[in-house]
PDB file of C-alpha atoms in Angstrom:
ATOM      1  CA  MET A  11       0.000   0.000   0.000  1.00 39.00           C
ATOM      2  CA  GLU A  12       1.209   3.500  -0.847  1.00 46.00           C
ATOM      3  CA  ASN A  13       2.504   5.481   2.106  1.00 50.00           C
ATOM      4  CA  ILE A  14       0.697   8.765   1.464  1.00 51.00           C
ATOM      5  CA  ASN A  15       2.305  10.375   4.531  1.00 67.00           C
ATOM      6  CA  GLN A  16       5.439  10.833   2.450  1.00 85.00           C
ATOM      7  CA  HIS A  17       3.680  13.455   0.307  1.00 95.00           C
ATOM      8  CA  LYS A  18       4.285  17.061   1.292  1.00 96.00           C
ATOM      9  CA  ILE A  19       1.714  19.832   0.813  1.00 97.00           C
ATOM     10  CA  LEU A  20       2.083  23.577   1.249  1.00 97.00           C
ATOM     11  CA  ALA A  21      -1.014  25.538   2.284  1.00 97.00           C
ATOM     12  CA  VAL A  22      -0.850  29.300   1.658  1.00 96.00           C
ATOM     13  CA  ASP A  23      -3.478  31.527   3.275  1.00 94.00           C
ATOM     14  CA  ASP A  24      -3.324  34.763   5.257  1.00 91.00           C
ATOM     15  CA  SER A  25      -6.028  33.483   7.619  1.00 92.00           C
ATOM     16  CA  PRO A  26      -4.639  31.384  10.498  1.00 93.00           C
ATOM     17  CA  GLU A  27      -8.133  29.957  10.985  1.00 93.00           C
ATOM     18  CA  ASN A  28      -8.213  28.657   7.423  1.00 93.00           C
ATOM     19  CA  LEU A  29      -4.727  27.178   7.792  1.00 95.00           C
ATOM     20  CA  ASP A  30      -5.741  25.409  11.000  1.00 95.00           C
ATOM     21  CA  LEU A  31      -8.780  23.966   9.224  1.00 94.00           C
ATOM     22  CA  ILE A  32      -6.693  22.759   6.284  1.00 95.00           C
ATOM     23  CA  LYS A  33      -4.154  21.165   8.626  1.00 95.00           C
ATOM     24  CA  ASN A  34      -6.904  19.379  10.539  1.00 95.00           C
ATOM     25  CA  ILE A  35      -8.292  17.977   7.290  1.00 95.00           C
ATOM     26  CA  LEU A  36      -5.003  16.914   5.695  1.00 96.00           C
ATOM     27  CA  GLU A  37      -2.475  16.130   8.446  1.00 94.00           C
ATOM     28  CA  PRO A  38      -3.844  12.638   9.146  1.00 93.00           C
ATOM     29  CA  HIS A  39      -2.890  11.816   5.540  1.00 94.00           C
ATOM     30  CA  TYR A  40      -0.072  14.142   4.414  1.00 96.00           C
ATOM     31  CA  GLN A  41       2.787  16.304   5.638  1.00 95.00           C
ATOM     32  CA  VAL A  42       1.472  19.861   5.712  1.00 96.00           C
ATOM     33  CA  LYS A  43       3.545  23.066   5.612  1.00 96.00           C
ATOM     34  CA  VAL A  44       1.880  26.462   5.964  1.00 96.00           C
ATOM     35  CA  ALA A  45       2.641  30.025   4.892  1.00 95.00           C
ATOM     36  CA  VAL A  46       0.694  33.221   5.605  1.00 94.00           C
ATOM     37  CA  ARG A  47       2.563  35.336   3.014  1.00 93.00           C
ATOM     38  CA  GLY A  48       3.419  34.936  -0.629  1.00 93.00           C
ATOM     39  CA  ASP A  49       7.146  35.563  -0.196  1.00 93.00           C
ATOM     40  CA  LEU A  50       7.344  32.843   2.439  1.00 95.00           C
ATOM     41  CA  ALA A  51       5.427  30.472   0.168  1.00 95.00           C
ATOM     42  CA  LEU A  52       7.916  31.052  -2.656  1.00 95.00           C
ATOM     43  CA  GLN A  53      10.836  30.483  -0.292  1.00 95.00           C
ATOM     44  CA  ILE A  54       9.399  27.178   0.929  1.00 96.00           C
ATOM     45  CA  ALA A  55       8.581  26.024  -2.601  1.00 95.00           C
ATOM     46  CA  ASN A  56      12.121  26.727  -3.783  1.00 93.00           C
ATOM     47  CA  THR A  57      13.843  24.997  -0.861  1.00 94.00           C
ATOM     48  CA  GLN A  58      11.643  21.954  -0.241  1.00 93.00           C
ATOM     49  CA  ASP A  59      10.292  19.151  -2.386  1.00 92.00           C
ATOM     50  CA  LEU A  60       6.537  19.721  -2.536  1.00 96.00           C
ATOM     51  CA  ASP A  61       3.868  17.523  -4.081  1.00 96.00           C
ATOM     52  CA  LEU A  62       1.031  20.077  -4.032  1.00 97.00           C
ATOM     53  CA  ILE A  63       0.307  23.705  -3.157  1.00 97.00           C
ATOM     54  CA  LEU A  64      -3.041  24.959  -1.861  1.00 97.00           C
ATOM     55  CA  LEU A  65      -2.903  28.644  -2.737  1.00 95.00           C
ATOM     56  CA  ASP A  66      -5.223  31.409  -1.566  1.00 93.00           C
ATOM     57  CA  ILE A  67      -5.811  33.984  -4.288  1.00 91.00           C
ATOM     58  CA  MET A  68      -6.198  36.999  -1.981  1.00 87.00           C
ATOM     59  CA  LEU A  69      -3.081  37.504   0.158  1.00 88.00           C
ATOM     60  CA  ASP A  70      -1.765  40.607   1.921  1.00 84.00           C
ATOM     61  CA  ASP A  71       1.574  40.901   0.095  1.00 84.00           C
ATOM     62  CA  MET A  72       0.766  39.507  -3.391  1.00 87.00           C
ATOM     63  CA  ASP A  73      -2.106  37.692  -5.041  1.00 88.00           C
ATOM     64  CA  GLY A  74      -2.108  33.972  -5.681  1.00 91.00           C
ATOM     65  CA  TYR A  75      -2.083  34.435  -9.439  1.00 92.00           C
ATOM     66  CA  GLU A  76       1.278  36.220  -9.244  1.00 93.00           C
ATOM     67  CA  ILE A  77       2.684  33.488  -7.006  1.00 95.00           C
ATOM     68  CA  CYS A  78       1.476  30.875  -9.488  1.00 95.00           C
ATOM     69  CA  LYS A  79       3.181  32.685 -12.376  1.00 94.00           C
ATOM     70  CA  ARG A  80       6.474  32.809 -10.476  1.00 94.00           C
ATOM     71  CA  LEU A  81       6.285  29.139  -9.545  1.00 95.00           C
ATOM     72  CA  LYS A  82       5.589  28.121 -13.143  1.00 92.00           C
ATOM     73  CA  SER A  83       8.554  30.146 -14.411  1.00 89.00           C
ATOM     74  CA  HIS A  84      11.216  28.127 -12.532  1.00 87.00           C
ATOM     75  CA  ASP A  85      12.388  24.587 -13.278  1.00 80.00           C
ATOM     76  CA  LYS A  86      12.267  23.420  -9.662  1.00 86.00           C
ATOM     77  CA  THR A  87       8.666  24.498  -9.057  1.00 93.00           C
ATOM     78  CA  ARG A  88       6.978  24.486 -12.460  1.00 91.00           C
ATOM     79  CA  ASN A  89       5.603  20.943 -12.083  1.00 92.00           C
ATOM     80  CA  ILE A  90       4.099  21.342  -8.606  1.00 96.00           C
ATOM     81  CA  PRO A  91       0.276  21.102  -8.912  1.00 96.00           C
ATOM     82  CA  ILE A  92      -1.595  24.153  -7.608  1.00 97.00           C
ATOM     83  CA  ILE A  93      -5.134  24.206  -6.224  1.00 96.00           C
ATOM     84  CA  PHE A  94      -6.463  27.729  -5.817  1.00 94.00           C
ATOM     85  CA  LEU A  95      -8.425  28.577  -2.685  1.00 91.00           C
ATOM     86  CA  THR A  96     -10.926  31.328  -3.308  1.00 86.00           C
ATOM     87  CA  ALA A  97     -14.203  32.933  -2.365  1.00 82.00           C
ATOM     88  CA  LYS A  98     -14.536  34.085  -5.978  1.00 72.00           C
ATOM     89  CA  ARG A  99     -16.932  32.028  -8.046  1.00 70.00           C
ATOM     90  CA  SER A 100     -16.878  33.745 -11.446  1.00 73.00           C
ATOM     91  CA  GLU A 101     -16.122  31.782 -14.583  1.00 80.00           C
ATOM     92  CA  GLU A 102     -13.639  34.459 -15.631  1.00 83.00           C
ATOM     93  CA  ASP A 103     -11.552  33.963 -12.463  1.00 78.00           C
ATOM     94  CA  GLU A 104     -11.469  30.206 -12.927  1.00 81.00           C
ATOM     95  CA  VAL A 105     -10.461  30.443 -16.586  1.00 88.00           C
ATOM     96  CA  HIS A 106      -7.665  32.869 -15.685  1.00 87.00           C
ATOM     97  CA  GLY A 107      -6.362  30.532 -12.980  1.00 86.00           C
ATOM     98  CA  PHE A 108      -6.305  27.548 -15.306  1.00 91.00           C
ATOM     99  CA  ARG A 109      -4.665  29.601 -18.060  1.00 92.00           C
ATOM    100  CA  ILE A 110      -1.673  30.527 -15.893  1.00 92.00           C
ATOM    101  CA  GLY A 111      -1.113  26.969 -14.702  1.00 92.00           C
ATOM    102  CA  GLY A 112      -3.546  26.173 -11.893  1.00 93.00           C
ATOM    103  CA  ASN A 113      -4.841  22.613 -11.650  1.00 94.00           C
ATOM    104  CA  ASP A 114      -8.071  23.014  -9.673  1.00 94.00           C
ATOM    105  CA  TYR A 115     -10.200  25.327  -7.547  1.00 92.00           C
ATOM    106  CA  ILE A 116     -11.670  24.915  -4.067  1.00 91.00           C
ATOM    107  CA  THR A 117     -14.176  27.541  -3.007  1.00 88.00           C
ATOM    108  CA  LYS A 118     -14.598  28.904   0.487  1.00 87.00           C
ATOM    109  CA  PRO A 119     -16.035  27.975   2.897  1.00 87.00           C
ATOM    110  CA  PHE A 120     -14.278  24.612   2.737  1.00 85.00           C
ATOM    111  CA  SER A 121     -16.016  21.264   2.693  1.00 90.00           C
ATOM    112  CA  PRO A 122     -13.559  18.824   4.350  1.00 93.00           C
ATOM    113  CA  SER A 123     -14.607  15.933   2.122  1.00 94.00           C
ATOM    114  CA  ILE A 124     -14.190  18.057  -1.035  1.00 93.00           C
ATOM    115  CA  VAL A 125     -10.764  19.302   0.074  1.00 94.00           C
ATOM    116  CA  LEU A 126      -9.556  15.782   0.823  1.00 95.00           C
ATOM    117  CA  ALA A 127     -10.964  14.327  -2.406  1.00 96.00           C
ATOM    118  CA  ARG A 128      -9.469  16.999  -4.670  1.00 95.00           C
ATOM    119  CA  VAL A 129      -6.113  16.903  -2.914  1.00 96.00           C
ATOM    120  CA  LYS A 130      -6.019  13.111  -3.244  1.00 96.00           C
ATOM    121  CA  THR A 131      -6.787  13.370  -6.972  1.00 96.00           C
ATOM    122  CA  GLN A 132      -3.961  15.844  -7.621  1.00 96.00           C
ATOM    123  CA  ILE A 133      -1.484  13.818  -5.549  1.00 96.00           C
ATOM    124  CA  GLN A 134      -2.332  10.672  -7.514  1.00 95.00           C
ATOM    125  CA  LEU A 135      -1.959  12.489 -10.827  1.00 95.00           C
ATOM    126  CA  LYS A 136       1.429  13.917  -9.817  1.00 93.00           C
ATOM    127  CA  THR A 137       2.639  10.521  -8.598  1.00 93.00           C
ATOM    128  CA  LYS A 138       1.804   8.966 -11.973  1.00 93.00           C
ATOM    129  CA  SER A 139       3.331  11.911 -13.841  1.00 91.00           C
ATOM    130  CA  ASP A 140       6.556  11.693 -11.803  1.00 88.00           C
ATOM    131  CA  LEU A 141       6.797   7.958 -12.475  1.00 89.00           C
ATOM    132  CA  LEU A 142       6.326   8.428 -16.214  1.00 89.00           C
ATOM    133  CA  GLU A 143       8.899  11.229 -16.232  1.00 86.00           C
ATOM    134  CA  LYS A 144      11.368   9.034 -14.374  1.00 84.00           C
ATOM    135  CA  LEU A 145      10.840   6.113 -16.742  1.00 87.00           C
ATOM    136  CA  ALA A 146      11.224   8.386 -19.754  1.00 91.00           C
ATOM    137  CA  SER A 147      14.560   9.613 -18.373  1.00 94.00           C
ATOM    138  CA  LEU A 148      16.105   6.197 -17.675  1.00 95.00           C
ATOM    139  CA  ASP A 149      17.969   3.892 -20.005  1.00 96.00           C
ATOM    140  CA  GLY A 150      15.991   0.671 -20.236  1.00 92.00           C
ATOM    141  CA  LEU A 151      18.996  -1.668 -20.075  1.00 96.00           C
ATOM    142  CA  THR A 152      21.278  -0.066 -17.486  1.00 97.00           C
ATOM    143  CA  GLU A 153      18.634   1.845 -15.476  1.00 94.00           C
ATOM    144  CA  ILE A 154      20.798   4.963 -15.329  1.00 97.00           C
ATOM    145  CA  PRO A 155      19.800   8.325 -16.884  1.00 96.00           C
ATOM    146  CA  ASN A 156      19.550   8.270 -20.672  1.00 97.00           C
ATOM    147  CA  ARG A 157      20.610  10.760 -23.344  1.00 96.00           C
ATOM    148  CA  ARG A 158      17.422  12.777 -22.874  1.00 94.00           C
ATOM    149  CA  ALA A 159      18.099  13.201 -19.163  1.00 95.00           C
ATOM    150  CA  PHE A 160      21.755  14.010 -19.823  1.00 97.00           C
ATOM    151  CA  ASP A 161      20.933  16.719 -22.368  1.00 96.00           C
ATOM    152  CA  ALA A 162      18.526  18.371 -19.909  1.00 92.00           C
ATOM    153  CA  ALA A 163      21.043  18.186 -17.045  1.00 94.00           C
ATOM    154  CA  LEU A 164      23.879  19.506 -19.203  1.00 96.00           C
ATOM    155  CA  GLU A 165      21.826  22.513 -20.292  1.00 93.00           C
ATOM    156  CA  ARG A 166      20.781  23.194 -16.697  1.00 91.00           C
ATOM    157  CA  GLN A 167      24.308  22.889 -15.278  1.00 94.00           C
ATOM    158  CA  TRP A 168      25.787  24.928 -18.143  1.00 94.00           C
ATOM    159  CA  ASN A 169      23.437  27.825 -17.375  1.00 91.00           C
ATOM    160  CA  GLN A 170      24.116  27.445 -13.654  1.00 91.00           C
ATOM    161  CA  SER A 171      27.877  27.635 -14.278  1.00 93.00           C
ATOM    162  CA  LYS A 172      27.356  30.782 -16.314  1.00 91.00           C
ATOM    163  CA  ARG A 173      25.545  32.358 -13.379  1.00 89.00           C
ATOM    164  CA  ASN A 174      27.897  31.321 -10.574  1.00 91.00           C
ATOM    165  CA  GLY A 175      31.190  31.517 -12.476  1.00 91.00           C
ATOM    166  CA  MET A 176      32.212  27.991 -11.455  1.00 94.00           C
ATOM    167  CA  PRO A 177      33.845  25.443 -13.789  1.00 96.00           C
ATOM    168  CA  LEU A 178      31.859  22.612 -15.315  1.00 97.00           C
ATOM    169  CA  SER A 179      33.556  19.338 -16.241  1.00 97.00           C
ATOM    170  CA  LEU A 180      32.328  16.670 -18.629  1.00 98.00           C
ATOM    171  CA  LEU A 181      33.697  13.143 -18.941  1.00 98.00           C
ATOM    172  CA  ILE A 182      32.835  10.975 -21.944  1.00 98.00           C
ATOM    173  CA  ALA A 183      33.713   7.310 -21.463  1.00 98.00           C
ATOM    174  CA  ASP A 184      33.694   4.553 -24.052  1.00 98.00           C
ATOM    175  CA  ILE A 185      34.158   0.803 -23.533  1.00 98.00           C
ATOM    176  CA  ASP A 186      37.265  -0.283 -25.410  1.00 98.00           C
ATOM    177  CA  HIS A 187      36.742  -2.662 -28.353  1.00 97.00           C
ATOM    178  CA  PHE A 188      33.126  -3.280 -27.365  1.00 98.00           C
ATOM    179  CA  LYS A 189      32.055  -4.399 -30.848  1.00 97.00           C
ATOM    180  CA  GLN A 190      34.671  -7.132 -30.708  1.00 97.00           C
ATOM    181  CA  PHE A 191      33.406  -8.090 -27.235  1.00 98.00           C
ATOM    182  CA  ASN A 192      29.868  -8.466 -28.589  1.00 96.00           C
ATOM    183  CA  ASP A 193      31.041 -10.447 -31.593  1.00 96.00           C
ATOM    184  CA  TYR A 194      33.172 -12.822 -29.536  1.00 97.00           C
ATOM    185  CA  TYR A 195      31.073 -13.299 -26.377  1.00 97.00           C
ATOM    186  CA  GLY A 196      27.593 -12.661 -27.784  1.00 97.00           C
ATOM    187  CA  HIS A 197      25.000  -9.970 -27.177  1.00 96.00           C
ATOM    188  CA  PRO A 198      23.624 -11.355 -23.876  1.00 97.00           C
ATOM    189  CA  LEU A 199      27.071 -11.071 -22.294  1.00 97.00           C
ATOM    190  CA  GLY A 200      27.462  -7.720 -24.052  1.00 97.00           C
ATOM    191  CA  ASP A 201      24.333  -6.456 -22.300  1.00 97.00           C
ATOM    192  CA  ASP A 202      25.639  -7.844 -19.021  1.00 98.00           C
ATOM    193  CA  CYS A 203      28.913  -5.979 -19.601  1.00 98.00           C
ATOM    194  CA  LEU A 204      27.057  -2.693 -20.157  1.00 98.00           C
ATOM    195  CA  LYS A 205      25.142  -3.231 -16.923  1.00 98.00           C
ATOM    196  CA  LYS A 206      28.325  -3.936 -14.956  1.00 98.00           C
ATOM    197  CA  VAL A 207      30.150  -0.902 -16.339  1.00 98.00           C
ATOM    198  CA  SER A 208      27.223   1.425 -15.692  1.00 98.00           C
ATOM    199  CA  ALA A 209      26.854   0.093 -12.141  1.00 98.00           C
ATOM    200  CA  SER A 210      30.577   0.644 -11.561  1.00 98.00           C
ATOM    201  CA  LEU A 211      30.366   4.235 -12.813  1.00 98.00           C
ATOM    202  CA  ARG A 212      27.321   4.862 -10.658  1.00 97.00           C
ATOM    203  CA  THR A 213      28.824   3.450  -7.447  1.00 97.00           C
ATOM    204  CA  THR A 214      32.018   5.470  -8.021  1.00 97.00           C
ATOM    205  CA  THR A 215      29.885   8.645  -8.063  1.00 97.00           C
ATOM    206  CA  HIS A 216      29.362  10.068  -4.587  1.00 93.00           C
ATOM    207  CA  ARG A 217      28.172  13.678  -4.943  1.00 94.00           C
ATOM    208  CA  PRO A 218      24.404  14.083  -5.452  1.00 91.00           C
ATOM    209  CA  GLU A 219      24.908  16.834  -8.017  1.00 93.00           C
ATOM    210  CA  ASP A 220      27.028  14.608 -10.313  1.00 96.00           C
ATOM    211  CA  LEU A 221      25.322  12.669 -13.100  1.00 97.00           C
ATOM    212  CA  VAL A 222      26.214   9.424 -14.856  1.00 98.00           C
ATOM    213  CA  ALA A 223      24.264   8.765 -18.057  1.00 98.00           C
ATOM    214  CA  ARG A 224      24.329   6.366 -20.978  1.00 98.00           C
ATOM    215  CA  LEU A 225      24.578   8.298 -24.217  1.00 97.00           C
ATOM    216  CA  GLY A 226      23.951   5.236 -26.359  1.00 94.00           C
ATOM    217  CA  GLY A 227      25.718   2.047 -27.336  1.00 96.00           C
ATOM    218  CA  GLU A 228      28.864   1.661 -25.237  1.00 97.00           C
ATOM    219  CA  GLU A 229      29.288   5.388 -24.557  1.00 98.00           C
ATOM    220  CA  PHE A 230      28.664   7.059 -21.195  1.00 98.00           C
ATOM    221  CA  ALA A 231      28.818  10.638 -19.921  1.00 98.00           C
ATOM    222  CA  ILE A 232      29.634  11.905 -16.444  1.00 98.00           C
ATOM    223  CA  LEU A 233      28.745  15.484 -15.579  1.00 98.00           C
ATOM    224  CA  LEU A 234      30.728  17.106 -12.750  1.00 97.00           C
ATOM    225  CA  PRO A 235      29.530  20.586 -11.716  1.00 96.00           C
ATOM    226  CA  ASN A 236      31.873  22.871  -9.757  1.00 96.00           C
ATOM    227  CA  THR A 237      34.882  20.705 -10.666  1.00 97.00           C
ATOM    228  CA  ASP A 238      38.133  22.087 -12.085  1.00 96.00           C
ATOM    229  CA  SER A 239      40.310  20.324 -14.647  1.00 95.00           C
ATOM    230  CA  ILE A 240      42.655  18.743 -12.104  1.00 95.00           C
ATOM    231  CA  GLY A 241      39.773  17.397 -10.048  1.00 96.00           C
ATOM    232  CA  ALA A 242      38.053  16.117 -13.186  1.00 97.00           C
ATOM    233  CA  MET A 243      41.167  14.245 -14.317  1.00 97.00           C
ATOM    234  CA  ILE A 244      41.521  12.619 -10.901  1.00 97.00           C
ATOM    235  CA  ARG A 245      37.851  11.629 -10.856  1.00 97.00           C
ATOM    236  CA  ALA A 246      38.085  10.276 -14.392  1.00 98.00           C
ATOM    237  CA  ASP A 247      40.956   7.988 -13.502  1.00 97.00           C
ATOM    238  CA  GLN A 248      38.986   6.702 -10.517  1.00 98.00           C
ATOM    239  CA  TYR A 249      36.221   5.699 -12.926  1.00 98.00           C
ATOM    240  CA  ARG A 250      38.749   4.078 -15.273  1.00 98.00           C
ATOM    241  CA  GLN A 251      40.295   2.082 -12.448  1.00 97.00           C
ATOM    242  CA  ALA A 252      36.886   1.027 -11.116  1.00 98.00           C
ATOM    243  CA  VAL A 253      35.954  -0.537 -14.466  1.00 98.00           C
ATOM    244  CA  GLU A 254      39.345  -2.245 -14.828  1.00 97.00           C
ATOM    245  CA  ASN A 255      38.967  -3.609 -11.293  1.00 97.00           C
ATOM    246  CA  LEU A 256      35.803  -5.449 -12.368  1.00 98.00           C
ATOM    247  CA  LYS A 257      38.239  -7.831 -14.098  1.00 97.00           C
ATOM    248  CA  THR A 258      35.678  -8.765 -16.729  1.00 97.00           C
ATOM    249  CA  PRO A 259      37.473 -10.938 -19.315  1.00 97.00           C
ATOM    250  CA  HIS A 260      37.871  -9.440 -22.811  1.00 98.00           C
ATOM    251  CA  ILE A 261      40.423 -11.533 -24.655  1.00 96.00           C
ATOM    252  CA  LEU A 262      40.361  -9.291 -27.742  1.00 96.00           C
ATOM    253  CA  ASN A 263      41.210  -6.120 -25.812  1.00 95.00           C
ATOM    254  CA  GLU A 264      44.983  -6.285 -26.144  1.00 93.00           C
ATOM    255  CA  PRO A 265      47.164  -5.925 -24.152  1.00 94.00           C
ATOM    256  CA  TYR A 266      44.835  -5.839 -21.116  1.00 95.00           C
ATOM    257  CA  ARG A 267      42.541  -8.816 -21.863  1.00 96.00           C
ATOM    258  CA  LEU A 268      39.951  -7.219 -19.577  1.00 97.00           C
ATOM    259  CA  VAL A 269      37.063  -4.851 -20.177  1.00 98.00           C
ATOM    260  CA  THR A 270      38.437  -1.317 -19.936  1.00 98.00           C
ATOM    261  CA  ILE A 271      37.237   2.187 -20.754  1.00 98.00           C
ATOM    262  CA  SER A 272      38.832   5.250 -22.293  1.00 98.00           C
ATOM    263  CA  ILE A 273      37.737   8.661 -21.024  1.00 98.00           C
ATOM    264  CA  GLY A 274      37.902  12.121 -22.527  1.00 98.00           C
ATOM    265  CA  VAL A 275      37.768  15.040 -20.093  1.00 98.00           C
ATOM    266  CA  ALA A 276      36.799  18.648 -20.773  1.00 97.00           C
ATOM    267  CA  THR A 277      36.486  21.541 -18.321  1.00 96.00           C
ATOM    268  CA  LEU A 278      35.156  24.994 -19.083  1.00 95.00           C
ATOM    269  CA  GLN A 279      34.031  28.018 -17.147  1.00 91.00           C
ATOM    270  CA  PRO A 280      31.230  29.185 -19.436  1.00 89.00           C
ATOM    271  CA  HIS A 281      30.859  32.823 -20.400  1.00 84.00           C
ATOM    272  CA  ALA A 282      27.871  34.612 -21.836  1.00 75.00           C
ATOM    273  CA  ARG A 283      28.687  33.935 -25.493  1.00 81.00           C
ATOM    274  CA  ASP A 284      29.922  30.359 -25.010  1.00 83.00           C
ATOM    275  CA  ASP A 285      27.893  27.460 -26.365  1.00 89.00           C
ATOM    276  CA  VAL A 286      27.442  24.095 -24.666  1.00 93.00           C
ATOM    277  CA  SER A 287      28.583  22.364 -27.863  1.00 93.00           C
ATOM    278  CA  THR A 288      32.093  23.634 -27.099  1.00 93.00           C
ATOM    279  CA  LEU A 289      32.234  21.479 -23.970  1.00 95.00           C
ATOM    280  CA  LEU A 290      30.839  18.438 -25.789  1.00 96.00           C
ATOM    281  CA  GLY A 291      33.279  18.848 -28.659  1.00 95.00           C
ATOM    282  CA  ALA A 292      36.257  19.207 -26.332  1.00 95.00           C
ATOM    283  CA  ALA A 293      35.328  16.035 -24.421  1.00 97.00           C
ATOM    284  CA  ASP A 294      34.800  14.108 -27.666  1.00 97.00           C
ATOM    285  CA  ASN A 295      38.189  15.224 -28.983  1.00 96.00           C
ATOM    286  CA  ALA A 296      39.852  14.203 -25.713  1.00 97.00           C
ATOM    287  CA  LEU A 297      38.189  10.773 -25.931  1.00 97.00           C
ATOM    288  CA  TYR A 298      39.546  10.387 -29.476  1.00 97.00           C
ATOM    289  CA  GLN A 299      43.040  11.158 -28.151  1.00 96.00           C
ATOM    290  CA  ALA A 300      42.649   8.562 -25.375  1.00 97.00           C
ATOM    291  CA  LYS A 301      41.677   5.938 -27.963  1.00 96.00           C
ATOM    292  CA  HIS A 302      44.491   6.983 -30.291  1.00 95.00           C
ATOM    293  CA  GLN A 303      47.087   6.750 -27.514  1.00 95.00           C
ATOM    294  CA  GLY A 304      46.273   3.126 -26.703  1.00 94.00           C
ATOM    295  CA  ARG A 305      42.957   3.000 -24.799  1.00 96.00           C
ATOM    296  CA  ASN A 306      42.349   2.289 -21.089  1.00 97.00           C
ATOM    297  CA  ARG A 307      43.437   5.808 -20.230  1.00 97.00           C
ATOM    298  CA  VAL A 308      42.189   9.310 -19.480  1.00 97.00           C
ATOM    299  CA  CYS A 309      42.975  12.234 -21.729  1.00 97.00           C
ATOM    300  CA  GLY A 310      42.083  15.876 -21.128  1.00 96.00           C
ATOM    301  CA  HIS A 311      41.244  18.429 -23.794  1.00 87.00           C
ATOM    302  CA  ASN A 312      44.392  20.315 -22.719  1.00 71.00           C
ATOM    303  CA  LYS A 313      46.491  17.232 -23.637  1.00 59.00           C
ATOM    304  CA  GLN A 314      46.808  15.963 -20.061  1.00 62.00           C
ATOM    305  CA  THR A 315      46.847  12.156 -19.884  1.00 63.00           C
ATOM    306  CA  PHE A 316      46.545   9.549 -17.150  1.00 60.00           C
ATOM    307  CA  ASP A 317      48.180   6.373 -18.439  1.00 58.00           C
ATOM    308  CA  THR A 318      47.397   2.883 -17.261  1.00 53.00           C
ATOM    309  CA  PRO A 319      48.039   1.039 -15.028  1.00 49.00           C
ATOM    310  CA  SER A 320      49.774   3.453 -12.675  1.00 40.00           C
ATOM    311  CA  GLY A 321      47.472   6.417 -13.233  1.00 40.00           C
ATOM    312  CA  ASP A 322      50.454   8.817 -13.167  1.00 40.00           C
ATOM    313  CA  ALA A 323      49.780  12.129 -14.885  1.00 36.00           C
ATOM    314  CA  ASP A 324      51.802  13.007 -17.925  1.00 36.00           C
ATOM    315  CA  THR A 325      51.423  16.539 -19.189  1.00 29.00           C
TER     316      THR A 325
END
């Protein structure tokens, strides 16, 4: 059975009496946060993971429509369902609320059964939507983020790096001689190899902001926000060593005879006129250099290399 107490709801109303009533109705079933002002509501929405917002239209500091517009304009909050709370009953008000992104209306005075039923409906819809979004963002074989999820994360982190002036590093990893592995060992073992490599990359990733994704075939990407070139090279060699340490036999991968990966590393501090394709191109070129120099190694776009098996840097 679904544990509905894990769902978190924010109720926004400048009447403490209304907030008390909402809490009494919903707290047996959900976690309920409250806010009596619009600015506080926006702060809570941007710092906590919410599943639903009950939003009064008439507030002292700003109206609910303005709050809704602000929530829908930011990536973190745009997908939070909003139920407007209002004493207004005109068709024009309802149409306006739906047009700017509202999901439902509850009129005052509240009917507890109506509040609970409409909240439950929106929570169920969001749960299904979140599940579909998650499935659409995962690679079916390896169960790590897919190319679609990577592209979205790269764009988001690129823009974030532009704003905060911090470096962004990208690693592109490719399994060495994977076509030969598939031809020699067969596709079932090839799929098993992809799963093992992706699991190794994932378990070697410890920061929540970092992302490991499968780009397609035997190619993977690792996105490292707020990481300079030296740190990225060190992290890349940790990934390389982790895959080599799996000791998966690959007799055609001379001279190692194990499954190994080559990694290209690129680090940029984006500026206003820079394009994200610059970072992708630099990482791809570095990967080409790693392959050209003998595979099972890390190569940076500034010609830095980490050779195997010692992992010593050679500039």
